[in-house]
């Protein structure tokens, strides 16, 4: 009987063995295929192979760990975390897996959890190289750049020839503007690892940040020679060629990227911007439109496209109506959520693109709700003038003409909507082809966007000057010769998920620094919200200025009102016409004691004008139309000098 059982067991084994062997061979081949793809950084191919391994053997520790790395590289962090934790249950003592989990947690923003994992690793292995690198990345994620530099320096001192340590330290130093020191570390990495395409790429990246475009291009050529399929290097080379004003070459490189991936928005953007700079505006609009069909939320693409549309299409163009409709839809969405200021912004942007749109009636109604019936009336009259009226518009115009009959403008017989009352001349520039690594000419696009928002400020006249300036000196000269009171230089720092805008303001006459404004934004609508905030900071920084339009005995009418912050009982100074000048440096107006000819107390305010009672200073009443009205000196400010000082 024993012999029979043995024979039966051998027979069963012979039956099962042909099934097991192909499975084992298949598992092996899939795993080897995955490892090969991993080395080649083909994350999709590697993930597919490792998933096949795990279908055959769900407890395959190496495949589970490798799959976690694939998802990490693909930025699918939730999946990566799930797989790395499965892998750690299969290899509980694996420090590389613990380090990978820490990196994934950092990427997900779970910094406390990452810190806990790294603390455990470093308690066991105080000089674990990967853990030291991850600890430095953790400091970066916390915003502690100085601590990150310190930890990377420690890693480099312990592992002086390590590629990752040298490059990481160089990149962090480059991010804080220490390009010279960064270059010494990246040069060492190049010398030690000259056959590694990534080292040349990062050397080029740092050179591009430092403005050394020829050196960057040379390093990228080497990187692409070592790995012709390295698209990140090709993308950076396209940016470098664009910044070097080699627009046709930048467009050609963009075409190569698009040929391998038609959904690469950055490539379409570079090509569209290159065509814009080449003056091929019709094609530029088509190309940028294609980029928006791929990613409709890319604000720089939309802003650049709308800028080209405004400059190269007639007002009646159907193309304008198409792009304006996007903003009208967004305005209604904001309005439905009771976000009236957001809605007003979108209506204004839409009407900038398509001034003849019937939706102007919606904008007019919103102005009424916000307390500006006069402005509502002017918007509706405009619709009547262009033949876009209807019964509702006509009835509203008739009603408000009657309601506003005895308001200040009618009493004084002035039309505040035709007054030339923009008292500050402002130029907006981007200097030195200021570009991000994500969007070329980011500074110029943001500057144009900010300039467009400023046009809606009734106190500021934005001068129609070329936004792109080659240097600060050319910007200063351009602003000064145009008679600008101040000029803004806009710069941008941009990552995938955040945006930093900087606006440096200079005195147009002297070129001295007047002020600096900055904003940092994350999430959606970063460019939109950041630009609006910069504009708000500029508006709030400019001193109040108004002009006396008319005078009747002691009553005067000034060209500023509710929309400019004028309120009943406000008190102002009156100074002689032409006596105020912009300060040589900083923000403010210069005048003397002898220039002060009176004070003004506001009695009545409407939207764009105000009436007040003027009181003379001295024996004679010198106050007349054209004299300036300014704010009283702030408490604690320097005394106003007499004329001869």
Coordinates of C-alpha atoms in Angstrom, one line a residue:
X1 CA 0.0 0.0 0.0
X2 CA 2.9 2.3 0.8
X3 CA 4.4 1.8 -2.6
X4 CA 1.0 2.6 -4.2
X5 CA 0.9 5.9 -2.3
X6 CA 4.4 6.8 -3.4
X7 CA 3.6 6.0 -7.0
X8 CA 0.4 8.1 -6.7
X9 CA 2.5 11.0 -5.3
X10 CA 5.0 10.8 -8.1
X11 CA 2.3 10.6 -10.6
X12 CA 0.6 13.7 -9.3
X13 CA 3.9 15.5 -9.2
X14 CA 4.5 14.6 -12.8
X15 CA 1.0 16.0 -13.7
X16 CA 1.5 19.3 -11.8
X17 CA 5.1 19.9 -12.7
X18 CA 4.4 21.0 -16.4
X19 CA 2.0 23.6 -15.0
X20 CA 4.3 24.8 -12.3
X21 CA 7.4 25.2 -14.5
X22 CA 5.9 27.5 -17.1
X23 CA 4.5 29.7 -14.2
X24 CA 7.9 29.8 -12.6
X25 CA 9.6 30.7 -15.8
X26 CA 6.9 33.3 -16.5
X27 CA 7.4 34.8 -13.1
X28 CA 11.2 35.0 -13.6
X29 CA 10.9 36.5 -17.1
X30 CA 8.3 39.1 -15.9
X31 CA 10.6 40.1 -13.0
X32 CA 13.7 40.4 -15.2
X33 CA 11.6 42.4 -17.7
X34 CA 10.5 44.7 -14.9
X35 CA 14.1 45.2 -13.6
X36 CA 15.3 46.0 -17.1
X37 CA 12.5 48.6 -17.5
X38 CA 13.4 50.0 -14.0
X39 CA 17.0 50.6 -15.0
X40 CA 15.8 52.3 -18.2
X41 CA 13.4 54.5 -16.1
X42 CA 10.5 53.1 -18.1
X43 CA 8.1 53.3 -15.1
X44 CA 5.0 52.2 -17.0
X45 CA 6.6 49.2 -18.5
X46 CA 8.2 48.3 -15.1
X47 CA 4.9 48.6 -13.3
X48 CA 3.2 46.4 -15.8
X49 CA 5.8 43.7 -15.4
X50 CA 5.8 43.7 -11.6
X51 CA 2.0 43.6 -11.6
X52 CA 2.2 40.4 -13.7
X53 CA 4.7 39.0 -11.2
X54 CA 2.3 39.7 -8.3
X55 CA -0.6 38.0 -10.2
X56 CA 1.5 34.8 -10.1
X57 CA 3.0 35.3 -6.6
X58 CA 1.2 38.0 -4.5
X59 CA 3.9 37.6 -1.8
X60 CA 6.9 38.4 -4.1
X61 CA 8.7 40.9 -1.9
X62 CA 11.1 42.3 -4.5
X63 CA 8.4 42.9 -7.0
X64 CA 6.2 44.6 -4.4
X65 CA 9.0 46.9 -3.4
X66 CA 9.9 47.7 -7.0
X67 CA 6.2 48.4 -7.8
X68 CA 6.1 50.9 -5.0
X69 CA 9.2 52.7 -6.5
X70 CA 7.4 52.8 -9.9
X71 CA 4.4 54.5 -8.5
X72 CA 6.6 56.9 -6.5
X73 CA 8.4 57.9 -9.7
X74 CA 5.0 58.3 -11.5
X75 CA 3.9 60.6 -8.6
X76 CA 1.0 58.3 -7.8
X77 CA 1.8 58.7 -4.1
X78 CA -1.2 57.0 -2.6
X79 CA -0.6 53.9 -4.6
X80 CA 3.1 54.0 -3.8
X81 CA 2.4 54.3 -0.1
X82 CA 0.0 51.3 -0.2
X83 CA 2.6 49.1 -2.0
X84 CA 5.6 50.2 0.1
X85 CA 3.7 49.3 3.2
X86 CA 2.8 45.9 1.8
X87 CA 6.5 45.4 0.9
X88 CA 7.6 46.3 4.4
X89 CA 5.3 43.6 5.8
X90 CA 7.2 41.2 3.6
X91 CA 10.7 42.6 4.5
X92 CA 10.3 44.1 7.9
X93 CA 14.0 44.9 8.4
X94 CA 14.5 46.6 5.0
X95 CA 16.0 50.1 5.5
X96 CA 15.7 51.0 1.8
X97 CA 11.9 50.4 2.0
X98 CA 11.7 52.5 5.1
X99 CA 13.5 55.3 3.3
X100 CA 11.2 55.0 0.3
X101 CA 8.1 55.2 2.6
X102 CA 9.6 58.4 4.2
X103 CA 10.1 59.9 0.7
X104 CA 6.5 59.1 -0.3
X105 CA 5.1 60.6 3.0
X106 CA 7.1 63.8 2.3
X107 CA 5.7 64.0 -1.2
X108 CA 2.2 63.6 0.3
X109 CA 2.8 66.3 2.8
X110 CA 2.6 63.9 5.8
X111 CA 5.7 65.4 7.3
X112 CA 5.2 64.2 10.9
X113 CA 4.8 60.6 9.7
X114 CA 7.9 60.9 7.5
X115 CA 9.9 62.3 10.4
X116 CA 8.9 59.3 12.6
X117 CA 10.0 56.8 9.9
X118 CA 13.3 58.5 9.4
X119 CA 14.0 58.8 13.1
X120 CA 13.6 55.1 13.4
X121 CA 16.0 54.4 10.5
X122 CA 18.6 56.8 11.8
X123 CA 18.3 55.4 15.3
X124 CA 19.3 52.0 13.9
X125 CA 21.8 53.2 11.3
X126 CA 22.9 56.8 12.1
X127 CA 24.9 57.1 8.8
X128 CA 22.4 55.5 6.5
X129 CA 23.0 57.5 3.3
X130 CA 19.5 57.4 1.9
X131 CA 18.0 58.3 5.2
X132 CA 20.3 61.3 5.5
X133 CA 19.2 62.5 2.0
X134 CA 15.5 62.0 3.0
X135 CA 16.0 63.9 6.2
X136 CA 17.4 66.8 4.1
X137 CA 14.3 66.6 1.8
X138 CA 12.1 66.7 4.9
X139 CA 13.7 70.0 6.0
X140 CA 13.0 71.4 2.5
X141 CA 9.4 70.3 2.7
X142 CA 9.2 72.2 6.0
X143 CA 10.6 75.3 4.3
X144 CA 13.8 75.1 6.4
X145 CA 16.2 75.6 3.5
X146 CA 19.1 76.5 5.8
X147 CA 18.7 73.2 7.7
X148 CA 18.4 71.3 4.4
X149 CA 21.7 72.8 3.2
X150 CA 23.3 71.9 6.5
X151 CA 22.2 68.2 6.2
X152 CA 23.2 68.0 2.5
X153 CA 26.7 69.4 3.4
X154 CA 27.0 66.7 6.1
X155 CA 26.0 64.1 3.5
X156 CA 28.6 65.4 1.0
X157 CA 31.3 65.4 3.7
X158 CA 30.5 61.8 4.6
X159 CA 30.0 60.7 0.9
X160 CA 32.2 63.1 -1.1
X161 CA 31.9 61.2 -4.4
X162 CA 28.2 60.5 -4.2
X163 CA 26.3 61.8 -7.3
X164 CA 23.0 62.3 -5.4
X165 CA 24.6 64.2 -2.5
X166 CA 26.6 66.5 -4.8
X167 CA 23.6 67.3 -7.1
X168 CA 21.1 67.7 -4.3
X169 CA 23.3 70.2 -2.5
X170 CA 24.0 72.1 -5.7
X171 CA 20.3 72.3 -6.5
X172 CA 19.4 73.6 -3.1
X173 CA 22.1 76.2 -3.2
X174 CA 21.0 77.2 -6.7
X175 CA 17.4 77.6 -5.4
X176 CA 18.6 80.3 -2.9
X177 CA 20.7 82.1 -5.6
X178 CA 24.1 80.9 -4.5
X179 CA 25.0 79.9 -8.1
X180 CA 28.8 80.1 -7.7
X181 CA 28.9 77.6 -4.8
X182 CA 26.3 75.4 -6.5
X183 CA 28.5 75.3 -9.6
X184 CA 31.5 74.0 -7.7
X185 CA 29.5 71.0 -6.5
X186 CA 27.9 70.2 -9.8
X187 CA 31.3 70.6 -11.5
X188 CA 32.6 67.9 -9.2
X189 CA 29.7 65.7 -10.0
X190 CA 30.3 66.1 -13.7
X191 CA 34.0 65.3 -13.3
X192 CA 33.2 62.1 -11.3
X193 CA 30.1 61.0 -13.2
X194 CA 30.7 62.3 -16.8
X195 CA 28.9 59.3 -18.3
X196 CA 25.6 60.0 -16.4
X197 CA 23.2 62.1 -18.5
X198 CA 21.4 63.3 -15.4
X199 CA 24.5 65.1 -14.0
X200 CA 24.8 67.1 -17.3
X201 CA 21.1 67.9 -17.2
X202 CA 21.3 69.3 -13.6
X203 CA 24.5 71.3 -14.5
X204 CA 22.5 72.8 -17.4
X205 CA 19.5 73.5 -15.1
X206 CA 21.7 75.5 -12.7
X207 CA 23.4 77.3 -15.6
X208 CA 20.0 78.3 -17.0
X209 CA 19.0 79.6 -13.5
X210 CA 22.1 81.7 -13.4
X211 CA 21.6 83.0 -17.0
X212 CA 24.6 81.1 -18.5
X213 CA 22.6 80.0 -21.5
X214 CA 25.5 78.9 -23.8
X215 CA 27.0 76.7 -21.1
X216 CA 23.5 75.3 -20.3
X217 CA 23.0 74.4 -24.0
X218 CA 26.4 72.6 -24.2
X219 CA 25.5 70.5 -21.2
X220 CA 22.1 69.6 -22.6
X221 CA 23.7 68.6 -25.9
X222 CA 25.9 66.2 -23.9
X223 CA 22.9 64.8 -22.0
X224 CA 21.0 64.2 -25.2
X225 CA 24.0 62.5 -26.8
X226 CA 24.1 60.2 -23.8
X227 CA 20.4 59.6 -23.8
X228 CA 18.6 60.8 -27.0
X229 CA 15.2 59.9 -25.5
X230 CA 15.6 62.2 -22.5
X231 CA 12.7 64.5 -23.0
X232 CA 13.3 66.6 -19.9
X233 CA 16.7 67.7 -21.4
X234 CA 15.0 68.5 -24.8
X235 CA 12.4 70.6 -23.0
X236 CA 15.0 72.5 -21.1
X237 CA 17.0 73.0 -24.3
X238 CA 13.9 74.5 -26.0
X239 CA 13.6 76.9 -23.0
X240 CA 17.3 77.8 -23.3
X241 CA 17.0 78.4 -27.0
X242 CA 13.9 80.6 -26.5
X243 CA 15.7 82.6 -23.8
X244 CA 18.6 83.1 -26.2
X245 CA 16.1 84.5 -28.8
X246 CA 16.6 81.5 -31.1
X247 CA 12.9 81.1 -31.5
X248 CA 12.9 79.0 -34.7
X249 CA 15.2 76.5 -33.0
X250 CA 13.0 76.5 -29.9
X251 CA 10.0 75.8 -32.1
X252 CA 11.8 72.9 -33.8
X253 CA 12.7 71.3 -30.4
X254 CA 9.1 71.8 -29.3
X255 CA 7.9 69.9 -32.4
X256 CA 10.2 67.0 -31.5
X257 CA 8.7 66.8 -28.0
X258 CA 5.1 67.0 -29.4
X259 CA 5.9 64.2 -31.9
X260 CA 6.6 61.9 -29.0
X261 CA 3.8 63.2 -26.7
X262 CA 1.1 65.4 -28.2
X263 CA -0.3 66.1 -24.7
X264 CA 2.8 67.9 -23.6
X265 CA 1.3 71.3 -22.8
X266 CA 4.7 72.9 -22.1
X267 CA 5.9 72.1 -25.6
X268 CA 2.8 73.6 -27.2
X269 CA 3.3 76.6 -25.0
X270 CA 6.9 77.1 -26.0
X271 CA 6.0 76.7 -29.7
X272 CA 3.2 79.2 -29.4
X273 CA 5.3 81.8 -27.6
X274 CA 8.1 81.3 -30.2
X275 CA 5.7 82.0 -33.0
X276 CA 4.5 85.1 -31.1
X277 CA 8.0 86.4 -30.9
X278 CA 8.5 85.7 -34.6
X279 CA 5.4 87.8 -35.3
X280 CA 3.4 84.8 -36.6
X281 CA 0.4 85.7 -34.5
X282 CA -2.3 83.8 -36.3
X283 CA -0.4 80.6 -36.0
X284 CA 0.6 81.5 -32.4
X285 CA -3.1 81.7 -31.5
X286 CA -3.8 78.3 -33.1
X287 CA -1.0 76.7 -31.2
X288 CA -1.8 78.2 -27.8
X289 CA -5.4 77.3 -28.4
X290 CA -4.3 73.7 -28.9
X291 CA -2.4 73.9 -25.6
X292 CA -5.6 75.0 -23.8
X293 CA -7.6 72.1 -25.2
X294 CA -5.1 69.8 -23.4
X295 CA -5.0 71.8 -20.2
X296 CA -7.7 74.4 -19.8
X297 CA -6.5 75.3 -16.3
X298 CA -3.0 76.4 -17.4
X299 CA -3.2 80.1 -16.5
X300 CA 0.0 81.2 -18.3
X301 CA -1.2 79.6 -21.5
X302 CA -4.6 81.3 -21.3
X303 CA -3.1 84.7 -20.3
X304 CA -0.5 84.5 -23.2
X305 CA -3.3 83.5 -25.7
X306 CA -5.6 86.3 -24.6
X307 CA -2.7 88.8 -24.8
X308 CA -2.1 87.7 -28.5
X309 CA -5.9 87.8 -29.2
X310 CA -6.1 91.4 -27.9
X311 CA -3.2 92.5 -30.0
X312 CA -4.0 90.8 -33.2
X313 CA -7.7 90.5 -33.7
X314 CA -10.4 93.1 -34.5
X315 CA -12.9 93.9 -31.7
X316 CA -15.7 92.2 -33.5
X317 CA -13.8 89.0 -34.0
X318 CA -15.8 85.8 -33.2
X319 CA -12.5 84.4 -31.8
X320 CA -12.7 87.0 -29.0
X321 CA -16.2 86.1 -28.2
X322 CA -15.1 82.4 -27.8
X323 CA -12.4 83.2 -25.3
X324 CA -14.6 85.8 -23.5
X325 CA -17.3 83.2 -23.0
X326 CA -15.0 81.2 -20.7
X327 CA -14.7 84.2 -18.3
X328 CA -18.4 85.0 -18.5
X329 CA -19.1 81.4 -17.4
X330 CA -16.6 81.7 -14.6
X331 CA -18.2 85.0 -13.5
X332 CA -21.6 83.5 -13.2
X333 CA -20.2 80.6 -11.2
X334 CA -18.6 83.1 -8.7
X335 CA -21.9 85.0 -8.6
X336 CA -23.9 81.9 -7.8
X337 CA -21.6 81.4 -4.8
X338 CA -22.0 85.1 -3.7
X339 CA -18.4 86.0 -4.6
X340 CA -19.2 89.3 -6.2
X341 CA -15.7 90.7 -6.3
X342 CA -14.4 87.6 -8.0
X343 CA -17.3 87.8 -10.5
X344 CA -16.6 91.5 -11.2
X345 CA -13.0 90.6 -12.1
X346 CA -14.1 87.9 -14.5
X347 CA -16.7 90.1 -16.1
X348 CA -14.1 92.8 -16.7
X349 CA -11.7 90.4 -18.2
X350 CA -14.4 89.0 -20.5
X351 CA -15.5 92.5 -21.6
X352 CA -11.9 93.4 -22.2
X353 CA -11.8 90.6 -24.8
X354 CA -15.3 91.2 -26.2
X355 CA -16.5 94.7 -25.4
X356 CA -19.7 94.3 -27.4
X357 CA -21.0 91.3 -25.6
X358 CA -24.6 91.3 -24.5
X359 CA -23.4 90.0 -21.1
X360 CA -22.4 93.6 -20.3
X361 CA -26.0 93.9 -19.0
X362 CA -25.2 91.2 -16.3
X363 CA -22.1 93.2 -15.4
X364 CA -24.1 96.4 -15.1
X365 CA -26.6 94.7 -12.8
X366 CA -23.8 93.5 -10.6
X367 CA -22.5 97.1 -10.4
X368 CA -25.9 98.2 -9.2
X369 CA -25.9 95.5 -6.5
X370 CA -22.5 96.6 -5.4
X371 CA -23.8 100.2 -4.9
X372 CA -22.7 101.9 -8.2
X373 CA -25.9 102.8 -10.0
X374 CA -24.2 105.5 -12.0
X375 CA -21.7 103.0 -13.4
X376 CA -24.6 100.7 -14.2
X377 CA -26.3 103.5 -16.1
X378 CA -23.2 104.2 -18.2
X379 CA -22.8 100.5 -19.1
X380 CA -26.4 100.2 -20.2
X381 CA -26.1 103.4 -22.3
X382 CA -23.1 101.9 -24.0
X383 CA -25.2 98.9 -25.0
X384 CA -27.8 101.3 -26.4
X385 CA -25.2 103.1 -28.4
X386 CA -23.9 99.9 -30.1
X387 CA -27.4 98.7 -30.8
X388 CA -27.5 95.9 -28.2
X389 CA -30.4 97.3 -26.3
X390 CA -33.7 95.6 -25.2
X391 CA -36.8 96.7 -23.4
X392 CA -35.3 95.9 -20.0
X393 CA -32.2 98.0 -20.7
X394 CA -34.3 100.9 -22.1
X395 CA -36.6 100.9 -19.0
X396 CA -33.7 100.8 -16.6
X397 CA -31.9 103.7 -18.4
X398 CA -35.1 105.8 -18.3
X399 CA -35.6 105.0 -14.6
X400 CA -32.1 105.8 -13.5
X401 CA -31.9 108.9 -15.6
X402 CA -34.7 110.2 -13.5
X403 CA -33.4 108.8 -10.2
X404 CA -29.9 110.3 -10.7
X405 CA -31.2 113.7 -11.9
X406 CA -30.3 115.7 -8.7
X407 CA -27.0 114.0 -8.0
X408 CA -23.7 115.9 -7.8
X409 CA -22.7 115.4 -11.5
X410 CA -26.0 116.8 -12.7
X411 CA -25.9 119.7 -10.2
X412 CA -22.3 120.6 -11.3
X413 CA -23.0 119.6 -14.9
X414 CA -20.1 117.3 -15.3
X415 CA -19.8 113.8 -16.7
X416 CA -17.5 112.0 -14.4
X417 CA -17.1 109.1 -16.8
X418 CA -15.3 111.3 -19.4
X419 CA -12.9 113.0 -16.9
X420 CA -9.2 112.5 -17.4
X421 CA -8.5 111.9 -13.8
X422 CA -5.7 109.2 -13.8
X423 CA -3.1 111.0 -11.7
X424 CA -0.4 108.4 -11.6
X425 CA 1.6 107.3 -14.7
X426 CA 2.8 103.8 -14.3
X427 CA 5.0 101.6 -16.6
X428 CA 5.1 97.8 -16.2
X429 CA 8.1 95.8 -17.4
X430 CA 9.7 92.4 -17.3
X431 CA 13.5 92.6 -17.4
X432 CA 16.0 90.3 -19.0
X433 CA 13.7 87.6 -20.5
X434 CA 12.7 86.6 -17.0
X435 CA 11.5 83.0 -17.4
X436 CA 10.5 80.1 -15.2
X437 CA 11.5 76.5 -15.9
X438 CA 7.8 75.7 -16.5
X439 CA 6.7 78.7 -18.7
X440 CA 9.1 80.7 -20.8
X441 CA 8.6 84.5 -20.6
X442 CA 6.7 84.0 -17.4
X443 CA 7.7 87.4 -16.3
X444 CA 6.4 89.1 -19.4
X445 CA 3.1 87.2 -19.4
X446 CA 2.5 88.1 -15.7
X447 CA 3.5 91.7 -16.4
X448 CA 1.1 92.0 -19.2
X449 CA -1.7 90.4 -17.1
X450 CA -1.0 92.8 -14.2
X451 CA -0.9 95.8 -16.6
X452 CA -4.3 94.8 -17.9
X453 CA -5.8 94.6 -14.4
X454 CA -4.3 98.1 -13.6
X455 CA -6.2 99.6 -16.6
X456 CA -9.4 99.3 -14.5
X457 CA -8.0 101.6 -11.8
X458 CA -9.4 105.1 -12.4
X459 CA -6.4 106.6 -10.6
X460 CA -3.6 104.9 -12.7
X461 CA -2.6 105.4 -16.3
X462 CA -0.6 102.5 -17.5
X463 CA 1.7 103.6 -20.3
X464 CA 1.6 101.6 -23.5
X465 CA 5.3 100.7 -23.5
X466 CA 7.1 97.5 -24.6
X467 CA 6.9 95.1 -21.6
X468 CA 10.0 93.1 -22.4
X469 CA 13.1 95.1 -21.5
X470 CA 16.6 93.7 -22.0
X471 CA 18.0 95.2 -18.7
X472 CA 17.1 97.5 -15.8
X473 CA 18.9 100.4 -17.4
X474 CA 16.8 100.1 -20.6
X475 CA 13.6 99.8 -18.5
X476 CA 14.6 102.9 -16.5
X477 CA 15.4 104.9 -19.6
X478 CA 12.1 103.8 -21.3
X479 CA 10.1 104.8 -18.3
X480 CA 11.8 108.1 -17.7
X481 CA 11.5 109.2 -21.3
X482 CA 7.8 108.3 -21.3
X483 CA 7.3 110.5 -18.2
X484 CA 6.3 107.7 -15.9
X485 CA 6.0 108.5 -12.2
X486 CA 6.9 105.0 -11.3
X487 CA 7.7 101.7 -13.1
X488 CA 7.2 98.1 -12.0
X489 CA 9.6 95.3 -12.7
X490 CA 7.7 91.9 -12.5
X491 CA 9.4 88.6 -11.8
X492 CA 8.1 85.1 -11.4
X493 CA 9.2 82.0 -9.6
X494 CA 7.1 79.0 -10.4
X495 CA 6.9 75.3 -9.5
X496 CA 4.2 72.7 -10.4
X497 CA 2.0 73.6 -7.4
X498 CA 3.1 77.1 -6.3
X499 CA 3.8 80.6 -7.7
X500 CA 5.7 83.5 -6.3
X501 CA 5.2 87.0 -7.8
X502 CA 7.5 89.9 -7.1
X503 CA 6.9 93.5 -8.2
X504 CA 9.7 95.9 -7.6
X505 CA 8.7 99.6 -8.0
X506 CA 11.1 102.3 -9.0
X507 CA 10.8 106.1 -9.3
X508 CA 10.5 107.0 -13.0
X509 CA 12.6 110.2 -12.7
X510 CA 15.5 108.8 -10.7
X511 CA 15.4 105.0 -11.0
X512 CA 15.6 104.8 -7.2
X513 CA 13.7 102.0 -5.4
X514 CA 10.3 103.1 -4.3
X515 CA 8.8 99.9 -2.9
X516 CA 8.6 96.1 -3.3
X517 CA 5.5 93.9 -3.3
X518 CA 5.4 90.1 -3.3
X519 CA 2.9 87.3 -3.0
X520 CA 3.0 83.6 -2.8
X521 CA 0.2 81.4 -4.0
X522 CA -0.7 77.7 -4.1
X523 CA -3.7 75.9 -5.5
X524 CA -5.9 76.9 -8.4
X525 CA -5.9 80.4 -10.0
X526 CA -2.5 81.2 -8.7
X527 CA -1.6 83.7 -11.5
X528 CA -5.0 85.3 -11.3
X529 CA -5.2 85.7 -7.6
X530 CA -1.5 86.6 -7.2
X531 CA -1.7 89.3 -9.8
X532 CA -4.8 90.8 -8.3
X533 CA -3.1 90.9 -4.9
X534 CA 0.0 92.6 -6.4
X535 CA -2.3 95.2 -8.0
X536 CA -4.1 95.7 -4.7
X537 CA -0.7 96.3 -3.0
X538 CA 0.3 98.8 -5.6
X539 CA -3.0 100.7 -5.4
X540 CA -2.9 100.9 -1.6
X541 CA 0.7 102.2 -1.7
X542 CA 0.0 105.2 -4.0
X543 CA -0.8 108.4 -2.1
X544 CA -4.2 109.9 -2.6
X545 CA -4.4 112.6 -5.3
X546 CA -7.4 114.5 -6.7
X547 CA -8.0 117.7 -8.6
X548 CA -10.5 120.5 -8.1
X549 CA -12.9 120.4 -11.1
X550 CA -15.0 123.5 -10.2
X551 CA -15.3 126.0 -7.4
X552 CA -18.4 128.0 -6.3
X553 CA -17.6 130.3 -3.4
X554 CA -16.4 127.9 -0.7
X555 CA -17.8 124.8 -2.3
X556 CA -15.5 122.7 -4.6
X557 CA -16.0 119.6 -6.6
X558 CA -13.1 117.1 -6.9
X559 CA -12.6 114.3 -9.4
X560 CA -12.5 111.4 -6.8
X561 CA -15.4 109.7 -5.0
X562 CA -16.7 106.7 -3.3
X563 CA -14.8 104.3 -5.7
X564 CA -11.5 106.0 -4.6
X565 CA -12.1 105.7 -0.9
X566 CA -13.5 109.2 -0.4
X567 CA -16.0 109.4 2.5
X568 CA -18.1 112.1 4.1
X569 CA -16.2 114.2 6.7
X570 CA -12.8 113.3 5.2
X571 CA -10.3 116.1 5.4
X572 CA -7.6 116.9 2.8
X573 CA -5.0 119.5 2.0
X574 CA -5.2 121.7 -1.1
X575 CA -1.9 122.6 -2.8
X576 CA -1.2 124.8 -5.8
X577 CA -1.5 123.2 -9.2
X578 CA 1.8 121.8 -10.5
X579 CA 3.6 122.2 -7.2
X580 CA 3.6 118.5 -6.2
X581 CA 6.4 116.2 -7.4
X582 CA 7.1 112.6 -6.9
X583 CA 9.8 112.0 -4.2
X584 CA 13.2 111.1 -5.4
X585 CA 13.1 107.8 -3.7
X586 CA 10.5 105.8 -1.8
X587 CA 6.8 106.5 -2.2
X588 CA 5.2 109.9 -1.7
X589 CA 4.7 113.4 -2.9
X590 CA 7.1 116.3 -2.3
X591 CA 5.8 119.9 -1.7
X592 CA 6.5 122.8 0.6
X593 CA 4.6 124.8 3.3
X594 CA 4.2 127.7 0.9
X595 CA 2.4 125.3 -1.6
X596 CA -0.4 124.6 0.8
X597 CA -3.3 127.0 0.1
X598 CA -6.2 125.4 1.9
X599 CA -8.0 122.5 3.5
X600 CA -11.1 120.6 2.3
X601 CA -13.8 118.8 4.3
X602 CA -16.0 116.5 2.3
X603 CA -19.7 117.1 2.5
X604 CA -21.2 114.8 -0.1
X605 CA -19.9 111.8 -2.0
X606 CA -21.1 109.9 -5.0
X607 CA -19.4 107.2 -7.1
X608 CA -16.7 109.2 -8.9
X609 CA -16.8 112.7 -7.6
X610 CA -17.2 114.5 -4.3
X611 CA -18.2 117.9 -3.0
X612 CA -16.6 119.7 0.0
X613 CA -16.1 122.9 1.7
X614 CA -12.8 124.6 1.2
X615 CA -11.1 126.8 3.8
X616 CA -8.2 129.0 2.7
X617 CA -4.8 129.2 4.3
X618 CA -3.7 132.8 4.7
X619 CA -5.3 136.1 4.0
X620 CA -6.1 135.6 0.2
X621 CA -8.3 132.9 -1.2
X622 CA -6.0 131.4 -3.9
X623 CA -8.0 128.2 -4.4
X624 CA -9.1 127.6 -8.0
X625 CA -9.9 124.9 -10.5
X626 CA -7.0 122.6 -11.2
X627 CA -5.4 122.8 -7.8
X628 CA -4.5 119.5 -6.3
X629 CA -6.1 117.7 -3.3
X630 CA -3.9 115.4 -1.3
X631 CA -4.1 113.5 2.0
X632 CA -3.1 115.2 5.3
X633 CA 0.4 114.2 6.5
X634 CA 0.5 111.1 8.6
X635 CA 1.1 111.5 12.3
X636 CA 4.8 111.3 13.1
X637 CA 5.9 112.0 9.5
X638 CA 8.7 114.4 8.7
X639 CA 7.6 118.1 8.8
X640 CA 6.8 119.7 5.5
X641 CA 9.8 122.0 4.6
X642 CA 9.3 125.7 3.8
X643 CA 9.8 126.7 0.2
X644 CA 13.5 127.7 0.5
X645 CA 14.7 124.5 2.2

